Coordinates of C-alpha atoms in Angstrom, one line a residue:
M1 CA -19.1 0.0 13.3
T2 CA -21.0 -2.6 11.2
S3 CA -20.0 -6.2 11.4
S4 CA -22.3 -7.3 8.6
N5 CA -21.1 -9.6 5.9
D6 CA -23.7 -8.2 3.4
P7 CA -22.3 -7.7 -0.1
I8 CA -21.5 -4.0 -0.5
F9 CA -20.8 -1.7 -3.5
A10 CA -19.5 1.8 -4.1
L11 CA -18.1 4.0 -6.8
S12 CA -14.4 4.0 -6.1
S13 CA -13.5 6.7 -8.6
A14 CA -14.8 10.3 -8.6
N15 CA -18.5 10.7 -9.4
A16 CA -17.8 13.1 -12.3
R17 CA -17.7 12.8 -16.1
S18 CA -14.5 11.1 -17.0
A19 CA -13.0 8.3 -19.1
I20 CA -14.0 5.5 -16.8
H21 CA -15.9 4.9 -13.5
I22 CA -14.7 2.1 -11.3
H23 CA -17.4 0.3 -9.2
R24 CA -16.1 -1.9 -6.4
I25 CA -18.1 -4.7 -4.9
S26 CA -17.1 -6.9 -1.9
G27 CA -18.8 -9.9 -0.2
I28 CA -18.9 -13.6 0.2
N29 CA -19.6 -15.8 -2.8
L30 CA -20.3 -12.8 -5.1
L31 CA -20.4 -14.3 -8.6
P32 CA -23.8 -15.9 -8.3
Y33 CA -25.4 -12.5 -7.8
F34 CA -24.4 -11.7 -11.4
Q35 CA -25.6 -14.8 -13.1
G36 CA -27.7 -13.8 -16.1
Y37 CA -26.6 -10.2 -16.1
L38 CA -23.2 -10.6 -17.8
F39 CA -22.9 -11.3 -21.6
K40 CA -20.0 -12.0 -24.0
I41 CA -19.4 -9.1 -26.4
K42 CA -19.1 -11.0 -29.7
S43 CA -21.7 -13.7 -29.2
N44 CA -24.0 -11.9 -26.8
E45 CA -24.2 -15.2 -24.9
V46 CA -24.8 -15.2 -21.2
L47 CA -21.6 -15.7 -19.2
N48 CA -21.6 -18.8 -17.0
V49 CA -20.2 -17.3 -13.7
S50 CA -19.8 -20.7 -12.0
M51 CA -17.2 -21.5 -14.6
I52 CA -15.2 -18.4 -13.5
Q53 CA -15.3 -19.6 -9.9
E54 CA -14.0 -23.0 -10.8
Q55 CA -11.3 -21.8 -13.2
I56 CA -9.5 -19.1 -11.4
S57 CA -7.1 -19.7 -8.4
S58 CA -4.7 -17.0 -7.4
K59 CA -4.8 -14.7 -10.5
P60 CA -7.7 -12.2 -11.0
Y61 CA -10.3 -12.9 -13.8
L62 CA -10.5 -10.1 -16.3
Q63 CA -13.0 -9.9 -19.3
Y64 CA -14.6 -7.3 -21.5
L65 CA -18.4 -7.9 -21.2
Y66 CA -21.9 -6.4 -21.6
I67 CA -23.8 -5.9 -18.4
K68 CA -27.6 -5.8 -18.8
D69 CA -30.5 -5.0 -16.5
A70 CA -33.4 -7.3 -15.4
E71 CA -35.3 -6.5 -18.7
G72 CA -32.3 -7.4 -20.8
N73 CA -31.3 -3.8 -21.8
I74 CA -27.6 -3.2 -22.2
L75 CA -26.4 -0.8 -19.5
D76 CA -22.8 -0.6 -20.7
D77 CA -19.9 -2.5 -22.1
V78 CA -17.5 -2.9 -19.2
L79 CA -14.3 -4.4 -18.0
F80 CA -15.2 -7.0 -15.4
T81 CA -12.5 -8.0 -12.9
F82 CA -13.0 -10.7 -10.2
F83 CA -10.6 -11.2 -7.3
K84 CA -11.2 -14.5 -5.5
A85 CA -11.1 -14.5 -1.7
P86 CA -8.9 -14.4 0.3
K87 CA -6.5 -12.9 -2.3
S88 CA -8.2 -9.5 -2.5
Y89 CA -8.0 -6.1 -0.8
T90 CA -10.8 -7.0 1.7
G91 CA -10.1 -10.7 2.1
E92 CA -13.5 -11.4 0.6
D93 CA -14.5 -11.9 -3.1
I94 CA -14.1 -8.5 -4.9
I95 CA -15.6 -7.5 -8.2
E96 CA -14.5 -4.3 -10.0
I97 CA -16.6 -3.1 -12.9
S98 CA -15.0 -0.4 -15.0
S99 CA -17.7 1.4 -17.0
H100 CA -17.7 4.5 -19.2
G101 CA -17.4 7.6 -16.9
N102 CA -20.9 9.0 -17.3
P103 CA -22.7 9.6 -14.0
L104 CA -26.0 8.5 -15.7
I105 CA -24.5 5.1 -16.6
S106 CA -23.1 4.7 -13.1
S107 CA -26.5 5.5 -11.7
L108 CA -28.1 2.7 -13.8
L109 CA -25.4 0.2 -12.7
Q110 CA -25.9 1.1 -9.0
R111 CA -29.7 0.7 -9.4
L112 CA -29.0 -2.8 -10.7
F113 CA -26.6 -3.6 -7.8
R114 CA -29.4 -2.8 -5.3
H115 CA -31.8 -4.9 -7.3
L116 CA -29.4 -7.8 -7.0
G117 CA -29.3 -7.5 -3.2
L118 CA -26.1 -5.5 -2.8
R119 CA -26.1 -2.5 -0.4
D120 CA -24.3 0.8 -0.6
A121 CA -21.0 0.7 1.3
L122 CA -20.4 3.0 4.3
P123 CA -17.3 5.3 4.3
G124 CA -14.2 3.2 4.7
E125 CA -16.1 0.0 4.8
F126 CA -13.9 -1.8 2.3
T127 CA -10.7 -1.0 4.3
Q128 CA -12.6 -1.8 7.5
R129 CA -13.3 -5.3 6.2
A130 CA -9.6 -5.6 5.1
Y131 CA -8.7 -4.9 8.8
L132 CA -11.4 -7.2 10.3
N133 CA -10.3 -10.0 7.9
G134 CA -6.6 -9.6 8.9
K135 CA -5.4 -8.3 5.6
I136 CA -4.0 -5.1 7.3
D137 CA -3.6 -3.8 10.8
L138 CA -5.0 -0.5 12.1
V139 CA -1.8 1.4 11.5
Q140 CA -1.8 0.3 7.9
A141 CA -5.4 1.3 7.6
E142 CA -4.6 4.8 8.8
G143 CA -1.7 4.9 6.4
I144 CA -4.1 4.1 3.5
N145 CA -6.4 6.9 4.5
Q146 CA -3.5 9.4 4.7
L147 CA -2.1 8.2 1.4
I148 CA -5.4 9.3 -0.2
H149 CA -5.6 12.6 1.6
A150 CA -1.9 13.6 1.7
E151 CA -1.2 17.1 0.2
T152 CA 2.6 16.9 0.2
M153 CA 5.2 14.5 -1.1
G154 CA 6.5 14.0 2.4
G155 CA 3.0 13.1 3.5
I156 CA 2.8 10.5 0.7
Q157 CA 6.1 9.0 1.7
L158 CA 5.2 8.7 5.4
A159 CA 1.9 7.1 4.5
R160 CA 3.6 4.6 2.2
D161 CA 5.9 3.6 5.0
S162 CA 3.0 3.2 7.3
V163 CA 1.1 1.0 4.8
A164 CA 4.3 -1.0 4.3
G165 CA 4.2 -1.9 8.0
E166 CA 7.3 -0.1 9.3
L167 CA 5.6 1.3 12.4
S168 CA 3.8 -2.0 13.0
K169 CA 7.1 -3.8 13.0
E170 CA 8.6 -1.3 15.4
T171 CA 5.7 -1.6 17.9
E172 CA 5.7 -5.4 17.5
E173 CA 9.4 -5.5 18.5
V174 CA 8.8 -3.3 21.6
K175 CA 5.8 -5.4 22.5
N176 CA 7.9 -8.6 22.3
V177 CA 10.5 -7.0 24.6
L178 CA 7.7 -6.2 27.1
I179 CA 6.5 -9.8 26.9
E180 CA 10.0 -11.0 27.7
I181 CA 10.1 -8.7 30.7
M182 CA 6.7 -9.9 31.9
A183 CA 7.7 -13.5 31.5
Y184 CA 10.6 -13.0 33.9
L185 CA 8.4 -11.3 36.4
E186 CA 5.6 -13.8 36.2
A187 CA 8.1 -16.7 36.6
H188 CA 9.2 -15.2 39.9
I189 CA 5.6 -14.7 41.0
D190 CA 4.6 -18.3 40.3
F191 CA 7.8 -20.3 41.1
A192 CA 10.3 -20.5 43.9
P193 CA 13.8 -19.2 43.7
D194 CA 15.3 -22.7 43.5
E195 CA 13.3 -23.3 40.3
V196 CA 13.9 -20.0 38.5
G197 CA 16.8 -18.4 40.4
D198 CA 17.0 -15.4 42.6
Y199 CA 14.7 -12.4 41.9
Q200 CA 16.9 -9.7 40.4
P201 CA 14.7 -7.1 38.8
E202 CA 17.6 -4.8 38.1
S203 CA 18.7 -7.3 35.4
L204 CA 15.6 -6.1 33.5
M205 CA 16.9 -2.6 33.3
P206 CA 18.7 -2.9 29.9
L207 CA 15.6 -4.3 28.3
M208 CA 13.4 -1.6 29.9
K209 CA 15.6 1.2 28.7
Q210 CA 15.9 -0.3 25.2
A211 CA 12.1 -0.4 24.9
L212 CA 11.7 3.1 26.4
A213 CA 14.3 4.5 24.0
K214 CA 12.4 3.1 20.9
L215 CA 9.1 4.5 22.2
Q216 CA 10.6 7.9 22.9
N217 CA 12.0 8.0 19.3
L218 CA 8.5 7.2 18.0
L219 CA 7.1 10.1 20.1
N220 CA 9.7 12.5 18.8
S221 CA 8.8 11.5 15.3
Y222 CA 5.3 12.8 15.5
S223 CA 6.1 16.5 15.3
S224 CA 8.7 15.9 12.6
G225 CA 6.2 13.8 10.7
L226 CA 3.6 16.5 11.0
R227 CA 5.9 19.0 9.4
A228 CA 6.7 16.5 6.6
R229 CA 3.0 15.9 6.0
E230 CA 1.8 19.5 6.2
G231 CA 4.9 21.3 5.1
V232 CA 7.5 23.2 7.1
K233 CA 5.9 26.6 8.0
I234 CA 8.1 29.6 7.0
A235 CA 7.0 33.0 8.2
L236 CA 8.5 36.1 6.6
V237 CA 8.4 38.8 9.3
G238 CA 10.1 42.2 9.9
K239 CA 9.5 45.9 9.7
P240 CA 7.4 47.5 6.9
N241 CA 9.2 47.8 3.6
A242 CA 11.9 45.3 4.6
G243 CA 11.3 43.4 1.4
K244 CA 9.1 40.6 2.8
S245 CA 6.5 40.6 0.0
S246 CA 9.1 40.9 -2.7
L247 CA 10.9 37.8 -1.4
Y248 CA 7.5 36.1 -1.0
N249 CA 6.8 36.6 -4.7
A250 CA 10.3 35.7 -5.7
L251 CA 10.2 32.3 -3.8
L252 CA 6.7 31.5 -5.2
K253 CA 7.8 32.7 -8.7
F254 CA 4.7 34.6 -9.3
E255 CA 3.2 37.9 -8.2
R256 CA 1.1 36.9 -5.2
A257 CA 1.6 39.8 -2.8
I258 CA 1.2 43.5 -3.7
V259 CA 4.5 45.3 -3.6
T260 CA 4.9 49.1 -3.4
H261 CA 7.3 51.5 -1.9
I262 CA 4.6 52.6 0.6
P263 CA 5.3 51.1 4.1
G264 CA 2.4 49.0 5.5
T265 CA 1.2 47.8 2.1
T266 CA 0.7 44.3 3.3
R267 CA -2.3 44.4 5.8
D268 CA -3.1 40.7 6.2
I269 CA -1.6 37.3 6.3
L270 CA -0.9 35.6 2.9
E271 CA -0.2 31.8 2.8
D272 CA 0.8 29.6 0.0
R273 CA 2.3 26.1 -0.6
L274 CA 5.9 26.2 -1.8
I275 CA 8.1 23.3 -3.0
I276 CA 11.9 23.7 -3.1
R277 CA 13.9 20.7 -4.4
N278 CA 11.0 18.3 -3.6
K279 CA 10.7 19.7 0.0
D280 CA 7.3 20.9 1.0
F281 CA 6.8 24.3 2.8
V282 CA 4.0 26.6 3.7
L283 CA 5.2 30.2 3.0
I284 CA 3.6 32.9 5.0
D285 CA 3.9 36.7 4.3
T286 CA 3.0 39.0 7.2
A287 CA 2.2 42.6 7.7
G288 CA 5.2 44.8 8.8
I289 CA 5.6 44.9 12.6
R290 CA 5.6 48.4 13.9
E291 CA 3.6 50.8 16.1
T292 CA 0.8 52.3 14.1
E293 CA -2.4 54.2 14.7
D294 CA -4.0 52.9 11.5
T295 CA -6.8 50.6 12.6
V296 CA -6.5 48.2 9.7
E297 CA -2.7 48.0 9.8
K298 CA -2.9 47.5 13.6
I299 CA -5.0 44.4 13.0
G300 CA -2.5 43.1 10.5
V301 CA 0.4 43.6 12.9
E302 CA -1.5 41.7 15.6
R303 CA -2.1 38.9 13.2
S304 CA 1.6 38.9 12.3
I305 CA 2.6 38.5 15.9
K306 CA 0.1 35.6 16.4
T307 CA 1.5 33.9 13.3
L308 CA 5.0 33.8 14.8
S309 CA 3.8 31.0 17.2
K310 CA 2.6 28.8 14.3
A311 CA 5.8 29.1 12.3
D312 CA 8.6 26.4 12.3
V313 CA 11.1 28.8 10.8
I314 CA 10.9 32.6 11.4
C315 CA 12.7 34.5 8.7
L316 CA 13.5 37.9 10.1
I317 CA 13.7 40.0 7.0
I318 CA 16.1 43.0 7.6
S319 CA 16.6 45.7 5.0
L320 CA 20.1 47.3 4.9
E321 CA 19.0 50.0 2.5
N322 CA 20.3 53.4 3.6
V323 CA 22.4 51.9 6.5
Y324 CA 25.9 53.2 6.8
I325 CA 28.9 50.9 7.1
K326 CA 30.1 52.5 10.3
N327 CA 26.8 51.9 12.0
I328 CA 26.4 48.2 11.1
K329 CA 27.1 46.7 14.6
K330 CA 24.8 49.1 16.3
F331 CA 22.1 48.6 13.7
L332 CA 22.4 44.8 14.1
E333 CA 22.1 45.0 17.9
E334 CA 19.2 47.3 17.9
T335 CA 17.3 45.4 15.3
L336 CA 17.8 42.0 16.9
V337 CA 17.0 43.4 20.4
Q338 CA 13.8 45.0 19.1
F339 CA 12.5 41.8 17.6
L340 CA 14.0 39.0 19.7
L341 CA 13.7 40.4 23.2
H342 CA 10.1 41.4 22.9
S343 CA 8.7 38.2 21.5
D344 CA 8.0 34.7 22.8
F345 CA 9.5 31.7 20.9
S346 CA 9.2 28.0 21.2
P347 CA 12.3 25.9 21.7
E348 CA 11.4 24.0 18.6
Q349 CA 11.4 27.1 16.4
I350 CA 14.3 28.4 14.3
I351 CA 15.0 32.1 13.8
L352 CA 16.8 32.9 10.6
P353 CA 18.0 36.5 9.9
V354 CA 17.7 37.3 6.2
F355 CA 19.2 40.5 4.9
S356 CA 17.2 41.6 1.9
K357 CA 17.9 44.0 -1.0
M358 CA 21.5 42.8 -1.3
D359 CA 21.5 44.2 -4.8
L360 CA 21.4 47.6 -3.3
M361 CA 24.4 47.1 -1.0
P362 CA 28.1 47.6 -1.5
K363 CA 30.4 44.6 -0.9
E364 CA 31.7 46.2 2.3
I365 CA 28.3 45.9 3.9
F366 CA 28.4 42.1 3.5
E367 CA 31.8 41.9 5.0
N368 CA 30.9 44.0 8.0
I369 CA 27.7 42.1 8.7
L370 CA 29.6 38.8 8.6
N371 CA 32.3 40.2 10.9
F372 CA 29.8 41.5 13.5
Y373 CA 26.9 39.0 13.3
S374 CA 28.5 36.2 15.3
E375 CA 29.8 38.7 17.9
V376 CA 26.4 40.3 18.3
I377 CA 24.3 37.0 18.7
N378 CA 26.9 35.7 21.2
D379 CA 26.1 38.5 23.5
K380 CA 24.7 37.4 26.9
K381 CA 21.4 39.1 26.2
F382 CA 20.7 36.5 23.5
L383 CA 21.9 33.4 25.4
H384 CA 18.4 32.2 26.0
L385 CA 18.0 32.0 22.2
E386 CA 21.2 30.2 21.4
N387 CA 19.4 27.0 20.4
I388 CA 16.9 28.6 18.1
L389 CA 18.7 31.6 16.7
S390 CA 20.6 30.6 13.5
K391 CA 24.3 30.9 13.7
K392 CA 24.2 31.7 10.0
C393 CA 22.6 34.7 8.3
I394 CA 21.4 34.9 4.7
F395 CA 21.8 37.5 2.1
C396 CA 19.3 37.7 -0.8
S397 CA 17.2 39.9 -3.0
H398 CA 14.1 39.5 -5.1
N399 CA 16.3 38.8 -8.0
D400 CA 18.5 36.2 -6.2
T401 CA 16.9 33.8 -3.6
E402 CA 19.3 30.9 -4.2
S403 CA 21.1 31.2 -0.8
L404 CA 17.7 31.5 1.0
S405 CA 16.3 28.5 -0.8
S406 CA 19.3 26.4 0.0
Q407 CA 19.2 27.3 3.6
L408 CA 15.4 26.5 3.8
V409 CA 16.1 23.1 2.4
K410 CA 18.7 22.4 5.0
L411 CA 16.4 23.6 7.8
H412 CA 13.6 21.3 6.4
D413 CA 16.0 18.3 6.7
Q414 CA 16.9 19.4 10.2
L415 CA 13.2 19.8 11.3
T416 CA 11.9 16.6 9.7
G417 CA 14.9 14.5 10.7
L418 CA 15.5 11.1 9.0
L419 CA 11.9 10.5 8.2
G420 CA 11.0 8.0 5.5
H421 CA 14.0 5.7 6.2
K422 CA 13.4 2.1 7.1
N423 CA 14.9 2.4 10.5
N424 CA 12.9 5.5 11.4
P425 CA 9.2 4.7 11.5
T426 CA 6.9 7.6 12.2
L427 CA 3.7 8.2 14.0
I428 CA 1.1 9.5 11.6
S429 CA -2.0 10.1 13.8
E430 CA -3.0 11.7 17.1
R431 CA -4.4 8.3 18.2
Q432 CA -1.1 6.6 17.7
R433 CA 0.7 9.3 19.6
N434 CA -1.7 9.0 22.5
K435 CA -1.2 5.2 22.8
I436 CA 2.6 5.5 22.6
E437 CA 2.5 8.2 25.3
I438 CA 0.6 5.9 27.6
A439 CA 3.1 3.1 26.9
V440 CA 6.0 5.5 27.7
K441 CA 4.4 6.5 31.0
N442 CA 3.9 2.8 31.9
L443 CA 7.6 2.0 31.2
K444 CA 8.8 5.0 33.2
E445 CA 6.7 3.9 36.1
G446 CA 8.0 0.3 35.7
I447 CA 11.6 1.5 35.8
D448 CA 10.9 3.6 38.9
L449 CA 9.3 0.5 40.6
I450 CA 12.4 -1.5 39.8
Y451 CA 14.6 1.1 41.3
K452 CA 12.4 0.9 44.4
K453 CA 12.6 -2.9 44.4
D454 CA 8.8 -3.1 44.4
Y455 CA 6.8 -6.3 44.2
P456 CA 7.1 -8.2 40.8
E457 CA 3.2 -8.4 40.7
K458 CA 3.0 -4.6 40.7
I459 CA 5.8 -4.1 38.1
S460 CA 4.3 -6.8 35.8
S461 CA 0.9 -5.1 36.0
V462 CA 2.3 -1.8 34.9
I463 CA 4.3 -3.3 32.1
N464 CA 1.2 -5.2 30.9
Q465 CA -0.7 -1.9 30.6
G466 CA 2.1 -0.7 28.4
R467 CA 1.9 -3.8 26.3
Q468 CA -1.9 -3.4 25.9
S469 CA -1.5 0.2 24.8
L470 CA 1.0 -1.0 22.1
Q471 CA -1.5 -3.6 21.0
E472 CA -4.1 -0.9 20.6
V473 CA -1.8 1.0 18.2
V474 CA -2.1 -1.8 15.6
G475 CA -5.7 -2.7 16.6
E476 CA -5.0 -6.1 18.2
I477 CA -7.5 -5.1 20.9
Q478 CA -10.6 -4.1 19.1
L479 CA -12.5 -1.0 20.5
D480 CA -15.6 -0.6 18.4
Q481 CA -16.0 3.1 19.1
V482 CA -12.4 3.8 18.1
L483 CA -12.7 1.8 14.9
E484 CA -16.0 3.5 14.0
K485 CA -14.3 6.9 14.4
I486 CA -11.3 5.9 12.3
F487 CA -13.1 4.4 9.4
S488 CA -15.8 7.1 9.2
T489 CA -13.1 9.5 8.0
F490 CA -12.4 7.4 4.8
C491 CA -13.8 8.0 1.4
I492 CA -16.8 6.0 0.3
G493 CA -15.4 3.2 -1.9
K494 CA -12.2 2.8 0.1

């Protein structure tokens, strides 16, 4: 990580032909670098940059100007904006020069910047300076990076909350509780009972449990946040010709998967982004699961089974085509047993039975399924799946996916929780989760030591480790290698 205060520059917009290019420059006392290179458009008089420095206070300076090279050649007519320190993104002086979006013009401008003594910025160096100058903390910096790279609306919302400081506020509150606990312990280490009262560590238990509960909530938010950022993964699985690919196309609203009457048409995994009512999903179509001697199809079946472990929601597509009403209960039992009792599922997954091709069924079929479904899934053979097997089944067809779409939206809300709300800050990086895990471990150890009536010195030491871990979340304790890794993932110019 560089600690240099050299003036830096970078192209903050994409380096492609466009309407404008934005060149960002940051440093200390920047304006003198440009004396003699900026000219008024109408009069072609040189701009006195010292006058700008004296005139502006809190508001940015903005003017339409010519910028020329050392030989006096006009490089471009630009919009010149100056932000005076410390009221800028980095906390230093910042200049933004908006030029015409031709890479050749930008190349000439960058050559001039180097001639003036500015250097090319490293990836993330502007945000790094904002952090080092106290404009933002490390959590907000990570939020800015995710705001740029987010691929879902949920990811954008979580990143905005992080930039707004919701997670920072939560960790600060817990840190203050830990400091209060440590103050009590340190007082009983340094002073006699007649000065601070009898040592009663059990009185700290409410504060300890309050802090632990908040940190546990943060830990629980990570997997929900991951789903919101990446999209809830929906896998369509089932036997060949169950209607998986037809539903896949119907949900996407375009012909993505090949659909034929021939069983085993889908041989590989298909994956696409899907948005339903502003909720983000990753929809996965799989090869029909069955025993087969076809080498290619067998590979597809193996991939389908592996895909199950990655899915948040497993839609078990069941075709009732050619099924007789009198055999419905037996058919349900055999189908569910075949799929559910020969696969491994995670406790965090949800299995949703989806009966396809409802346009081919008589009304009596629906009634019989509804009558028998609850009875079948409550059988003792399925008890180990009671928390992940949906109590509700869905009927749909490639012409009508409304019920399935509505249920997927409800499951999205269930899996992502109350993310994005002010009182529900969310961890957005593996680094943050690791630090919170350490703090949780320290608090649990501290609670255990209190139950054992251990020495206050030992309890205080453990609690202090938890406090330090929380400080590292927001970057109060600077670890150069960690900072280098974080900011190296940013775009150049940010």
